[in-house]
Coordinates of C-alpha atoms in Angstrom, one line a residue:
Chain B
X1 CA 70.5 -261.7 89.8
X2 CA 70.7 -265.6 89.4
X3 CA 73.0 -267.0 91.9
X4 CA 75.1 -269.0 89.3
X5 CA 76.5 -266.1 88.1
X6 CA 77.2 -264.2 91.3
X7 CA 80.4 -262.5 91.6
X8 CA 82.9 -261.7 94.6
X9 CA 81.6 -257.8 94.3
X10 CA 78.0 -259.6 94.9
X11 CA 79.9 -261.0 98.3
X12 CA 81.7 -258.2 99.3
X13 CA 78.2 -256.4 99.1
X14 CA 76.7 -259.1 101.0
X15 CA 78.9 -258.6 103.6
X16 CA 78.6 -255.1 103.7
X17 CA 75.3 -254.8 104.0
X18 CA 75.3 -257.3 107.1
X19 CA 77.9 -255.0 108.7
X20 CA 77.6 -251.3 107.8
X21 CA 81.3 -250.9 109.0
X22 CA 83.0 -253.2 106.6
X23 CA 82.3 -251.3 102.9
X24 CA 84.0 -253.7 100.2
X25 CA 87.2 -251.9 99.8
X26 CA 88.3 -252.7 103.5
X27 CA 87.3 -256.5 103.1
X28 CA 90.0 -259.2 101.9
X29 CA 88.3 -262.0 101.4
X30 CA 90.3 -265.5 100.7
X31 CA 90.0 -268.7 100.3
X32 CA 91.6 -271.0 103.3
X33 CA 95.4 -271.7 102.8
X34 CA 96.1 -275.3 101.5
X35 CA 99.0 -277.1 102.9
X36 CA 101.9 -276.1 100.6
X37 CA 100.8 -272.9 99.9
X38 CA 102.6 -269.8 101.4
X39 CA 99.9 -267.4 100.0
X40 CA 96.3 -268.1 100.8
X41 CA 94.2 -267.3 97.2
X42 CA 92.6 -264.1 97.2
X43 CA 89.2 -263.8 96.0
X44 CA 90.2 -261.0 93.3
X45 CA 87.0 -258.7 92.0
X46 CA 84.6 -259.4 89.2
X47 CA 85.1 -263.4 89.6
X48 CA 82.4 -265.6 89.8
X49 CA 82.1 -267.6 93.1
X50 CA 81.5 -270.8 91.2
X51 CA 84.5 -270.4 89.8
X52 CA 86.3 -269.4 92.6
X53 CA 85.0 -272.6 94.4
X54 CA 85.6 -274.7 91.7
X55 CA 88.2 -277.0 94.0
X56 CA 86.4 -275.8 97.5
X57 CA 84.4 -278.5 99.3
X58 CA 83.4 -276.8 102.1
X59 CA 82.8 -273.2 100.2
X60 CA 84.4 -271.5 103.1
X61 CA 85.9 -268.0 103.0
X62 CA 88.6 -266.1 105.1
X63 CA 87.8 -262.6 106.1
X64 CA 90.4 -260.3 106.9
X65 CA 89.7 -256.5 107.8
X66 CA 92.2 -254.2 105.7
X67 CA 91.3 -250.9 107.7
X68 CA 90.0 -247.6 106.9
X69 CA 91.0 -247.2 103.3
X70 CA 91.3 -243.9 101.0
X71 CA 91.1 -243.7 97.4
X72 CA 94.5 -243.6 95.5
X73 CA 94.0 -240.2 94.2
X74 CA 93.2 -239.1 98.0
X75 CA 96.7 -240.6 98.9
X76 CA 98.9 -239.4 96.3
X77 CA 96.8 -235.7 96.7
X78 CA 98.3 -235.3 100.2
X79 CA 102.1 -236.9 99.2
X80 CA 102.1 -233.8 97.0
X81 CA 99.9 -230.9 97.9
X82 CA 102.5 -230.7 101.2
X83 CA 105.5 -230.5 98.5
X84 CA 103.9 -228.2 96.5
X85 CA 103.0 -225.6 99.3
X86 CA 106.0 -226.0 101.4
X87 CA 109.0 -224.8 99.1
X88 CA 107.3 -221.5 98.2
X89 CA 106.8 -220.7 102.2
X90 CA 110.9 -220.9 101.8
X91 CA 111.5 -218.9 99.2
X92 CA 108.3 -216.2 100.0
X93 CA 108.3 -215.6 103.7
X94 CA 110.6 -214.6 106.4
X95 CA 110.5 -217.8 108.2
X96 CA 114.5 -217.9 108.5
X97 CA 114.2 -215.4 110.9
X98 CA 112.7 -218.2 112.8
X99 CA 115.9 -219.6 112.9
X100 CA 117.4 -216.1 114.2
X101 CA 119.2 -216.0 110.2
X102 CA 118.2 -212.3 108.3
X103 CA 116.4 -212.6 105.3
X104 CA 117.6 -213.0 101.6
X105 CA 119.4 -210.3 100.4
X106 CA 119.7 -211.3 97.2
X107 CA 118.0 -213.9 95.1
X108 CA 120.2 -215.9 93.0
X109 CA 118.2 -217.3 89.7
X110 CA 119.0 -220.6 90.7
X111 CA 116.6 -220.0 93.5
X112 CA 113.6 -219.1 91.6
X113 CA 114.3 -221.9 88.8
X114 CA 114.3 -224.2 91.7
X115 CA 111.0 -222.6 92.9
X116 CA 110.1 -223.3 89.4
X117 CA 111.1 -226.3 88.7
X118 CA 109.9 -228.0 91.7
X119 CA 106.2 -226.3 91.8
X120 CA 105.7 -227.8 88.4
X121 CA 106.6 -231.4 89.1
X122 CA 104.2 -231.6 92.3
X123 CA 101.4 -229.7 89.8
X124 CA 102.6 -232.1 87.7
X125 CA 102.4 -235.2 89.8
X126 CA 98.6 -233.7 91.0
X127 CA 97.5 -233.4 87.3
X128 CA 98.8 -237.4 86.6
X129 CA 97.0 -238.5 89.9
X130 CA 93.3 -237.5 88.5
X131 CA 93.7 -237.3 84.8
X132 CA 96.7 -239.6 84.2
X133 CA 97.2 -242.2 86.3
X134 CA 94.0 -245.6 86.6
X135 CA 94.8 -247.1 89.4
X136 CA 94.4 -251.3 90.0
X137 CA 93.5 -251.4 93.7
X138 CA 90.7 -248.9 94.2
X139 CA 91.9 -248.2 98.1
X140 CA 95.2 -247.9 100.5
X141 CA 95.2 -247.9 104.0
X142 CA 94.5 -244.7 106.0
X143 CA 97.7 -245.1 107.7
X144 CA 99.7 -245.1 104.4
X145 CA 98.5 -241.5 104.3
X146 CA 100.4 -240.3 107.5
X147 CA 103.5 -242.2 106.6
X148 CA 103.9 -240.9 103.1
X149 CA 103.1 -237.7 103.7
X150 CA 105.6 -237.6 106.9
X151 CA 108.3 -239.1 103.9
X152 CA 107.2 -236.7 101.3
X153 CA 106.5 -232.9 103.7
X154 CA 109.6 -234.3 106.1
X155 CA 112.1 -234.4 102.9
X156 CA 110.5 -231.1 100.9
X157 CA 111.1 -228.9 104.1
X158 CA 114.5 -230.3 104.0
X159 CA 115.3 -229.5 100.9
X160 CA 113.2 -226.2 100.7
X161 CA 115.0 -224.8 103.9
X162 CA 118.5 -225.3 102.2
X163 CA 117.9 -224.2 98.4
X164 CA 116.0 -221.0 100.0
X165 CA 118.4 -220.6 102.7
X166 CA 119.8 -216.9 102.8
X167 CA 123.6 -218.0 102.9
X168 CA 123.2 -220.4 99.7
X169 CA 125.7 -221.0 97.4
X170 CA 124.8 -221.5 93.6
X171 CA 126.6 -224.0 91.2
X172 CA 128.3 -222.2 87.7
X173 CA 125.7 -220.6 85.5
X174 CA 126.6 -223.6 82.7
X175 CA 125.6 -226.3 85.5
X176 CA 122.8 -224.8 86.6
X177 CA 121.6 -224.7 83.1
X178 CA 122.6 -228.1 82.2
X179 CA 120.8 -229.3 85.7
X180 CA 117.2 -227.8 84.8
X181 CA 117.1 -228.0 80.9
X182 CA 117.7 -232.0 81.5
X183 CA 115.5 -232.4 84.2
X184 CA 112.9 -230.5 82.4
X185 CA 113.2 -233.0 79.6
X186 CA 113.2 -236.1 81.8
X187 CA 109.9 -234.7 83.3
X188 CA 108.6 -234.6 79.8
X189 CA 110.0 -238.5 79.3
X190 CA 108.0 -239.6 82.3
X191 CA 105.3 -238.0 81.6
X192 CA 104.7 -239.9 78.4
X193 CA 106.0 -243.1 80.4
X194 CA 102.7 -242.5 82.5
X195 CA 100.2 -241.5 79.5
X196 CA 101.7 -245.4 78.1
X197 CA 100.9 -247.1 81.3
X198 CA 97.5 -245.4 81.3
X199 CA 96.7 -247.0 77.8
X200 CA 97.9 -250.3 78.9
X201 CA 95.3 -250.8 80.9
X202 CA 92.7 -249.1 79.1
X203 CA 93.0 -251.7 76.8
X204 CA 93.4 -255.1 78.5
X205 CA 91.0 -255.5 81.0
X206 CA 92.9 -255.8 84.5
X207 CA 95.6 -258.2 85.0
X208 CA 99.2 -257.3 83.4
X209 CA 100.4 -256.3 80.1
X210 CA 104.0 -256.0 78.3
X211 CA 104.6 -252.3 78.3
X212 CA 105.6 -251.4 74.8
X213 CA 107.1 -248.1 73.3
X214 CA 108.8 -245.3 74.1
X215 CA 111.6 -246.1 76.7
X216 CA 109.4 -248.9 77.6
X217 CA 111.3 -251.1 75.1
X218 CA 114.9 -251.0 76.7
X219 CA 113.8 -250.9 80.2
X220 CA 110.7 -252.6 82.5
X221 CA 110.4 -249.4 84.7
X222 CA 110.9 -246.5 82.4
X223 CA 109.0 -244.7 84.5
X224 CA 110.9 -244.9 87.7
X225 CA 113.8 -244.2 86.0
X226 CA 113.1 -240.9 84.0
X227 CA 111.3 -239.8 87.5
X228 CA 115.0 -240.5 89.2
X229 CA 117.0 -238.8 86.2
X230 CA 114.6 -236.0 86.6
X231 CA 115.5 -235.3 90.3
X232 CA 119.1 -235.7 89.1
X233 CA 118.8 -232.8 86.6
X234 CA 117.3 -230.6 89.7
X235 CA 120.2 -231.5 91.8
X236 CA 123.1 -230.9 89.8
X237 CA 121.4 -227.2 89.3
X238 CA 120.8 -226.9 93.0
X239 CA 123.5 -229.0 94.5
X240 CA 122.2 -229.4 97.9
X241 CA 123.6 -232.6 100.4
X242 CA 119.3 -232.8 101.3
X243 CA 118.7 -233.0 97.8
X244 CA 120.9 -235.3 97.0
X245 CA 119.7 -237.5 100.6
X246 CA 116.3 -237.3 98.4
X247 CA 117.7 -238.5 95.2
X248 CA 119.2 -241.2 96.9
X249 CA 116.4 -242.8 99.1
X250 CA 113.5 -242.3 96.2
X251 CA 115.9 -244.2 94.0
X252 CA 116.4 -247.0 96.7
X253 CA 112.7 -246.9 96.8
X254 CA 111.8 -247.4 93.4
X255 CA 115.0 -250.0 92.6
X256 CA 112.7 -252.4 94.8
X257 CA 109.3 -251.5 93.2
X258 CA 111.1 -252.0 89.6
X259 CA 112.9 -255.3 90.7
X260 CA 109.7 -256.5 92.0
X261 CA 107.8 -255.6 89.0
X262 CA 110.2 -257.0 86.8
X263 CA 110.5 -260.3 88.6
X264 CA 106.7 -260.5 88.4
X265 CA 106.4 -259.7 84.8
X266 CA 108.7 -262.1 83.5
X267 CA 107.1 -264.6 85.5
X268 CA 104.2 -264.0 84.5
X269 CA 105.2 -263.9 80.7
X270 CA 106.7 -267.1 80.9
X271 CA 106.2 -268.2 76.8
X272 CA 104.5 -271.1 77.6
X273 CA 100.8 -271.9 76.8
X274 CA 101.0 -269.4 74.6
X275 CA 101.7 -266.7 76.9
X276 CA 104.0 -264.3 75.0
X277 CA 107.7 -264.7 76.4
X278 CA 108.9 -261.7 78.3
X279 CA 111.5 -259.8 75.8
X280 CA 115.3 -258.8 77.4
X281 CA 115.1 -255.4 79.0
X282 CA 116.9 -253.5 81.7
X283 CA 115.1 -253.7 85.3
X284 CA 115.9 -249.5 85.5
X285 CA 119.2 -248.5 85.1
X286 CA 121.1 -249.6 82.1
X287 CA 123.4 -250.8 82.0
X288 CA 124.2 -251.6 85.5
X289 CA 120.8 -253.1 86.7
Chain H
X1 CA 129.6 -276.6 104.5
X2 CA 131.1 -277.7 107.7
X3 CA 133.9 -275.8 107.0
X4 CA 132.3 -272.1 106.8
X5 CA 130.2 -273.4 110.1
X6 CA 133.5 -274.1 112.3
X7 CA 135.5 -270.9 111.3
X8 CA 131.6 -269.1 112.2
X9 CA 131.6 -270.6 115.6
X10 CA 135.4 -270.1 115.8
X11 CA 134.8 -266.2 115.1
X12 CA 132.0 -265.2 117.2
X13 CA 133.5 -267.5 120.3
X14 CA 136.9 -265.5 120.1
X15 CA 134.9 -262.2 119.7
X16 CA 132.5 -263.1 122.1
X17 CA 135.4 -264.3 125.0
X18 CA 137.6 -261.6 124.3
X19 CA 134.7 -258.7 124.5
X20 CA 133.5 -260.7 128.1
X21 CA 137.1 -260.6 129.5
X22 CA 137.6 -257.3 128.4
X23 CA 134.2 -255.9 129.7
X24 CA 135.0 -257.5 133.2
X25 CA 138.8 -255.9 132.9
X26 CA 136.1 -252.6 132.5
X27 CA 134.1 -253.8 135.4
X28 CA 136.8 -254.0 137.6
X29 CA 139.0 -251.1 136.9
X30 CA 135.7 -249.8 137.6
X31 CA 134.8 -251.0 140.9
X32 CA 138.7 -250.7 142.6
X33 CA 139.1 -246.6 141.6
X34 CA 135.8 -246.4 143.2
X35 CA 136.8 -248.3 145.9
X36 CA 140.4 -246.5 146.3
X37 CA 139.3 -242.9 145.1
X38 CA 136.1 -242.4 144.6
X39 CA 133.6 -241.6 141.8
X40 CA 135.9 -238.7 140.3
X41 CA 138.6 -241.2 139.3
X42 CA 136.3 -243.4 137.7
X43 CA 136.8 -242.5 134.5
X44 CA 140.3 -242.0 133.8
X45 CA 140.8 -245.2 135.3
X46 CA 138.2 -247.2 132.7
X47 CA 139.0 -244.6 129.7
X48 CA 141.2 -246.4 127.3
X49 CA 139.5 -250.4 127.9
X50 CA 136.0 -248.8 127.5
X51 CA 137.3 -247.1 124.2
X52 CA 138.2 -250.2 123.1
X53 CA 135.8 -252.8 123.7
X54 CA 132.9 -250.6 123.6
X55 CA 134.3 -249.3 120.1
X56 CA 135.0 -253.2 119.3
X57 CA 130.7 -254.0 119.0
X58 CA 130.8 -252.0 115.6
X59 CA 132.1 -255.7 114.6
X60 CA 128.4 -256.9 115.6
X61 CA 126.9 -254.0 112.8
X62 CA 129.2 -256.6 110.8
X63 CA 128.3 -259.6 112.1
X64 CA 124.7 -258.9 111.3
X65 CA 124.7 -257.1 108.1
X66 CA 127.0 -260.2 106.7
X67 CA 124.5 -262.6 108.2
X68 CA 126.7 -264.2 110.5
X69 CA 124.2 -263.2 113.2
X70 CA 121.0 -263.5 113.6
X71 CA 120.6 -260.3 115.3
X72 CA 118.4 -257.6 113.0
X73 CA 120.6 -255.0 112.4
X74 CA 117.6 -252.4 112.9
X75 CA 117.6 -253.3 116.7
X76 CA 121.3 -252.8 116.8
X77 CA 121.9 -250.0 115.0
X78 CA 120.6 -247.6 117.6
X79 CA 121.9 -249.6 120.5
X80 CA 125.6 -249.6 119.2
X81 CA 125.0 -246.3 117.7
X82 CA 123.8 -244.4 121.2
X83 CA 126.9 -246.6 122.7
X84 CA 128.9 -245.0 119.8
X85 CA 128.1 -241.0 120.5
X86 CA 128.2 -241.5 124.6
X87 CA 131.5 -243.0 124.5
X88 CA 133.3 -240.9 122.0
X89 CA 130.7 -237.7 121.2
X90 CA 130.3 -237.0 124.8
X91 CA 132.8 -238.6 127.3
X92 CA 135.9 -238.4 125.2
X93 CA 134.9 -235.0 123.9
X94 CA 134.0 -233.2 126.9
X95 CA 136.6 -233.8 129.4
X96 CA 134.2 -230.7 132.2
X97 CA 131.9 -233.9 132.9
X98 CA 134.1 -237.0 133.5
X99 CA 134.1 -236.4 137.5
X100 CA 130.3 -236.7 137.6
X101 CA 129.1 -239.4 139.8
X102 CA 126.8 -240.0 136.2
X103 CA 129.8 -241.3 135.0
X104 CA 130.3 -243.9 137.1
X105 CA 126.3 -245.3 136.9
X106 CA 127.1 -245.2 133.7
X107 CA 130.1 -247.2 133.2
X108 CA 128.7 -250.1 135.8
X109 CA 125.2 -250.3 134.2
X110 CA 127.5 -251.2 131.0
X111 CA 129.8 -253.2 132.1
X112 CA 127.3 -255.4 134.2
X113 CA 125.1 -255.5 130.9
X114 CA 128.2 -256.4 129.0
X115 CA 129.8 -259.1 131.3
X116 CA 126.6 -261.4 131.5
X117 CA 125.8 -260.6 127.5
X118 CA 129.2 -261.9 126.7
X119 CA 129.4 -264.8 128.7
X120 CA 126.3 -266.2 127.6
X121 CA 127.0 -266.1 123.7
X122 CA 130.5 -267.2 124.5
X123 CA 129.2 -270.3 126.3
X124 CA 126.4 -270.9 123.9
X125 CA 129.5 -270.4 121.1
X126 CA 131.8 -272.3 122.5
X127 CA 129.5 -275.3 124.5
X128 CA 126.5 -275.1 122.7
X129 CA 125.0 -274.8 125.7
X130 CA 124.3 -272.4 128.4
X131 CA 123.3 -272.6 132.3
X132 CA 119.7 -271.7 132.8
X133 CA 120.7 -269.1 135.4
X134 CA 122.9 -267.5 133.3
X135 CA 119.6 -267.2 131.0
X136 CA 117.9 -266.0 133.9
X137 CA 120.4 -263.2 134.6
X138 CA 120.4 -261.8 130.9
X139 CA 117.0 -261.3 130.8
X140 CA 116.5 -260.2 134.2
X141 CA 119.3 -257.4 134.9
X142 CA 118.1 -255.2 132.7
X143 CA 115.3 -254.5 134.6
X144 CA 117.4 -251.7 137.0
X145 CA 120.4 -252.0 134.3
X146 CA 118.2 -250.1 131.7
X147 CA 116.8 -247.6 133.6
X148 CA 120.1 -246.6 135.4
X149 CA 121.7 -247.0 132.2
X150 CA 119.6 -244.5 130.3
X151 CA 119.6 -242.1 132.8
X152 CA 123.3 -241.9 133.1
X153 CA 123.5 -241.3 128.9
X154 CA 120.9 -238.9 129.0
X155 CA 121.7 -237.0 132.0
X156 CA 125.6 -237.1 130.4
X157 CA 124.5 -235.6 126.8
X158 CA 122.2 -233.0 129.0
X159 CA 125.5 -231.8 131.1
X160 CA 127.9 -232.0 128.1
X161 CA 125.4 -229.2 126.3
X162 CA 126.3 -225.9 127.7
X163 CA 129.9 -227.5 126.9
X164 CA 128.8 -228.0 123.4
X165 CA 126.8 -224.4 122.4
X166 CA 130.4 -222.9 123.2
X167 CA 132.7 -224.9 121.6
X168 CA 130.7 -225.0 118.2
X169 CA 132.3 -228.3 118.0
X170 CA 131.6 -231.0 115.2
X171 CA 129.4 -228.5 113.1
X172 CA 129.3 -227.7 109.7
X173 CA 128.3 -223.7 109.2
X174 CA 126.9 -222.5 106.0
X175 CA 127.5 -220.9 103.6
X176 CA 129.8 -224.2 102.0
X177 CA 129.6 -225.4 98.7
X178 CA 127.8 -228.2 99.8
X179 CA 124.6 -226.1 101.1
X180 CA 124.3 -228.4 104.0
X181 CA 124.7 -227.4 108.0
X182 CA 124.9 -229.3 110.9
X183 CA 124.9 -227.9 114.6
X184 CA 126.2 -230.9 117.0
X185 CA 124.4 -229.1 119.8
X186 CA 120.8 -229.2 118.4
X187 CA 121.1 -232.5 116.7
X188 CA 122.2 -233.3 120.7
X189 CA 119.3 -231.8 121.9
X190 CA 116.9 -233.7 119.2
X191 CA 119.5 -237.1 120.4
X192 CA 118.2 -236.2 123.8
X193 CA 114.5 -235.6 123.0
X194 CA 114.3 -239.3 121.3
X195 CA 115.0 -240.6 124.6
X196 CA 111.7 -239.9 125.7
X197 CA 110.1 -242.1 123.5
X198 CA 112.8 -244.5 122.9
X199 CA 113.6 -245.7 126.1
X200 CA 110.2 -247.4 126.9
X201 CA 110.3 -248.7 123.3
X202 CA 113.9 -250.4 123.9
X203 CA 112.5 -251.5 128.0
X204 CA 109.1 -253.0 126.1
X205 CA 111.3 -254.7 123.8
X206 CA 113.3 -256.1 126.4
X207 CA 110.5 -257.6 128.4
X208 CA 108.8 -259.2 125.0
X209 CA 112.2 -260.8 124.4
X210 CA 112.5 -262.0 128.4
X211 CA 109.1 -263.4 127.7
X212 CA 110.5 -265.4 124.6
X213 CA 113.3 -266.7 126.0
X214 CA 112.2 -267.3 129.4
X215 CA 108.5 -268.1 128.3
X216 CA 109.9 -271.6 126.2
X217 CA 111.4 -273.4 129.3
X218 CA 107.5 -273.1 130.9
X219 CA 106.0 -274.1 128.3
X220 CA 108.1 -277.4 128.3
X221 CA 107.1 -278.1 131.4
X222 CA 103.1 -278.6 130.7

């Protein structure tokens, strides 16, 4: 390796090796914040430090410690194996009596759809998370794990204690019906909304792309959006108030990831220096937003 | 615009004035049935002005969501919301525990809270300006106003219970259309557990923001 064309990885390695306890995916490393700036720049991998020092004088470097990090797929694994084990404790064991309630004494088939319904989006979101998705950051904080997977488990015993629950109530067969066959679809929508993110950035290599196709040419976040029509399908056939709690905070959620993404996109894709221009679309909802 | 900034200051030195004189109306009807009868008649005495001018800080919920205030609403939001459930959910609900001496630590502990918290933004309103003892005393009574204050709420939620399991008041039973159930005495119960972390969170918070306020005059001084 000549040192003119050492990289920030080459850094981050340095460092590492210097202290065993900082491996590359916990460091941030940055240059020093200019007056003016409200961002320092972030030494982003696969640069080469001559460029990055291009303007530096005094080739100094910020170091800041991110924390124990996990691997994406580790994160989004725990989110949804809790999900994905939980509802069927509800609908398979007695743990109502737990709650001094008898057991089911009869099954309405809105129960086992739901059973259905929801045990294939979590396998689902599992089978996205290593075959699917390609993550930009490698890492995310340890803690992230704890708080997502209180958010995720917290909400899917919530909803699994009141779709299994012995007293339930069902919706009209037509509803029901209506509520699962369009969810079903809008799973299938999002789906392919993540298969064309994947090739996105198969094919540049890092940095941001216009998505293109599908839904992707109405609306930025096509994703988010059939993942939120999706839940809506599953609540009109279940029509639970925890459900509907759900429906309601993931789409809060995911308004703020689309707005954000939008914002950046469009600034990004600004049409000049022949940058193509950012076309017209809906942030997530058309046509309200 | 000028404008928008006097009709701000006007609005928050009304609210603020009114709430102080009505707090010390509270702080007084307070202290005289105590005086005259005792702890029992503490309560009816203070029912109807606590009602009111404790209901009246849902206007600060308000005040900060529409950005008059400063204040982040995810500090107040528990604070008006725990002042919210004692008030109505447990002292105008369960008339068995109004005689309880609780009561009546209760109702000073607030109303010694509210009197100093209201004069100072109503001075700082209405003058710009407020004395450095009065400063002093904001950050300083909570100290024994906290404590006595949070014992009195929980101890109050913890004897309205038994109350509670028998009336099956405020609950929602299933089956409902809705498949949604809501039992007031466990979510009470849960209200009740959340004091044991909470309280030394809200005391903590307190001292960092004596340290602020108090901490800048210091400082000056060097």
């Amino acid at each position: 390796m000549t040192y003119f064309s050492a990289t920030v990885d080459d850094l981050k390695k340095a460092i590492y090796k210097h202290t065993k306890k900082y491996y590359p995916s916990r460091q941030r490393l940055t240059l020093p914040l200019r007056p003016g700036q409200d961002r320092p720049t972030v030494l982003e991998s696969g640069k080469q430090l001559k460029d990055v020092f291009e303007k530096s004088n005094s080739g100094e470097v910020v170091f800041k410690d991110l924390g124990p990090q996990v691997a994406y797929s580790t994160l989004f694994f725990w989110e949804y194996v809790g999900p994905l084990v939980i509802f069927p404790i509800f609908y398979f064991f007695p743990v109502y009596s737990l709650f001094s309630l008898p057991p089911r004494k009869t099954t309405h088939p809105a129960q086992t759809y739901a059973l259905l319904y929801w045990t294939l989006h979590y396998a689902k979101r599992i089978y996205e998370t290593f075959f699917i998705h390609s993550f930009s950051h490698a890492t995310s904080p340890v803690s992230n794990v704890y708080r997502n997977c209180c958010y995720y488990w917290s909400f899917a015993t919530f909803i699994a204690y009141y779709v299994n629950h012995p007293l339930y109530t069902p919706v009209s067969e037509k509803q029901m019906y209506i509520g699962f066959i369009s969810g079903l679809i809008w799973q299938l929508a999002n789906l392919y909304c993540h298969i064309i993110l994947k090739n996105l950035r198969s094919q540049g290599k890092g940095g941001y792309q216009i998505p293109r196709g599908f839904l992707f040419n109405y609306i930025t976040c096509a994703n988010y959006t059939t993942e939120i029509y999706q839940w809506l399908g599953f609540n009109i056939a279940t029509q639970t108030v925890a459900g509907y709690s759900f429906l309601i905070v993931a789409a809060l959620i995911m308004t703020n990831w689309a707005l954000a993404k939008h914002r950046r996109l469009r600034k990004l894709f600004d049409g000049k220096e022949g940058r193509p221009k950012y076309p017209r679309r809906w942030v997530i909802f058309p046509p309200f937003l | 615009m000028a404008l928008t900034k006097s009709l701000r200051t006007l609005y928050l030195a009304s609210y603020n004035w009114i709430l102080f004189f009505g707090w010390l109306q509270t702080l007084y009807l307070a202290l005289s049935a105590l005086k005259k009868t005792g702890f029992t008649s503490v309560y009816a005495a203070v029912e109807k002005p606590l009602q009111v001018w404790q209901t009246s800080a849902l206007l600060e919920i308000f005040n900060g969501l529409a950005g008059i205030v400063r204040s982040p609403i995810i500090a107040t939001l528990p604070q008006i919301g725990s002042r919210i459930y004692i008030t109505w959910g447990i002292l105008w609900s369960f008339p068995e525990i109004r005689q309880h001496w609780l009561v009546t630590q209760l109702v000073l502990s607030w109303s010694i809270t509210e009197v100093i918290r209201y004069f100072f933004f109503a001075l700082k309103e209405t003058f710009g300006w407020t004395p450095a003892f009065l400063l002093w005393l904001r950050y300083s009574t909570f100290f024994v106003c906290y404590p006595t204050g949070i014992f009195g709420e929980a101890g109050l939620v913890y004897l309205a219970l038994p109350y509670m399991k028998n009336s099956d008041i405020y609950s929602l039973r299933m089956p409902n259309k809705f498949n949604f159930s809501f039992d007031y005495y466990y979510a009470s119960v849960v209200t009740l557990l959340s004091y044991i972390p909470g309280s030394p969170h809200m005391y903590n918070y307190m001292i960092g923001q004596r340290k602020k306020a108090l901490g800048k005059g210091k400082k000056k001084s060097h």
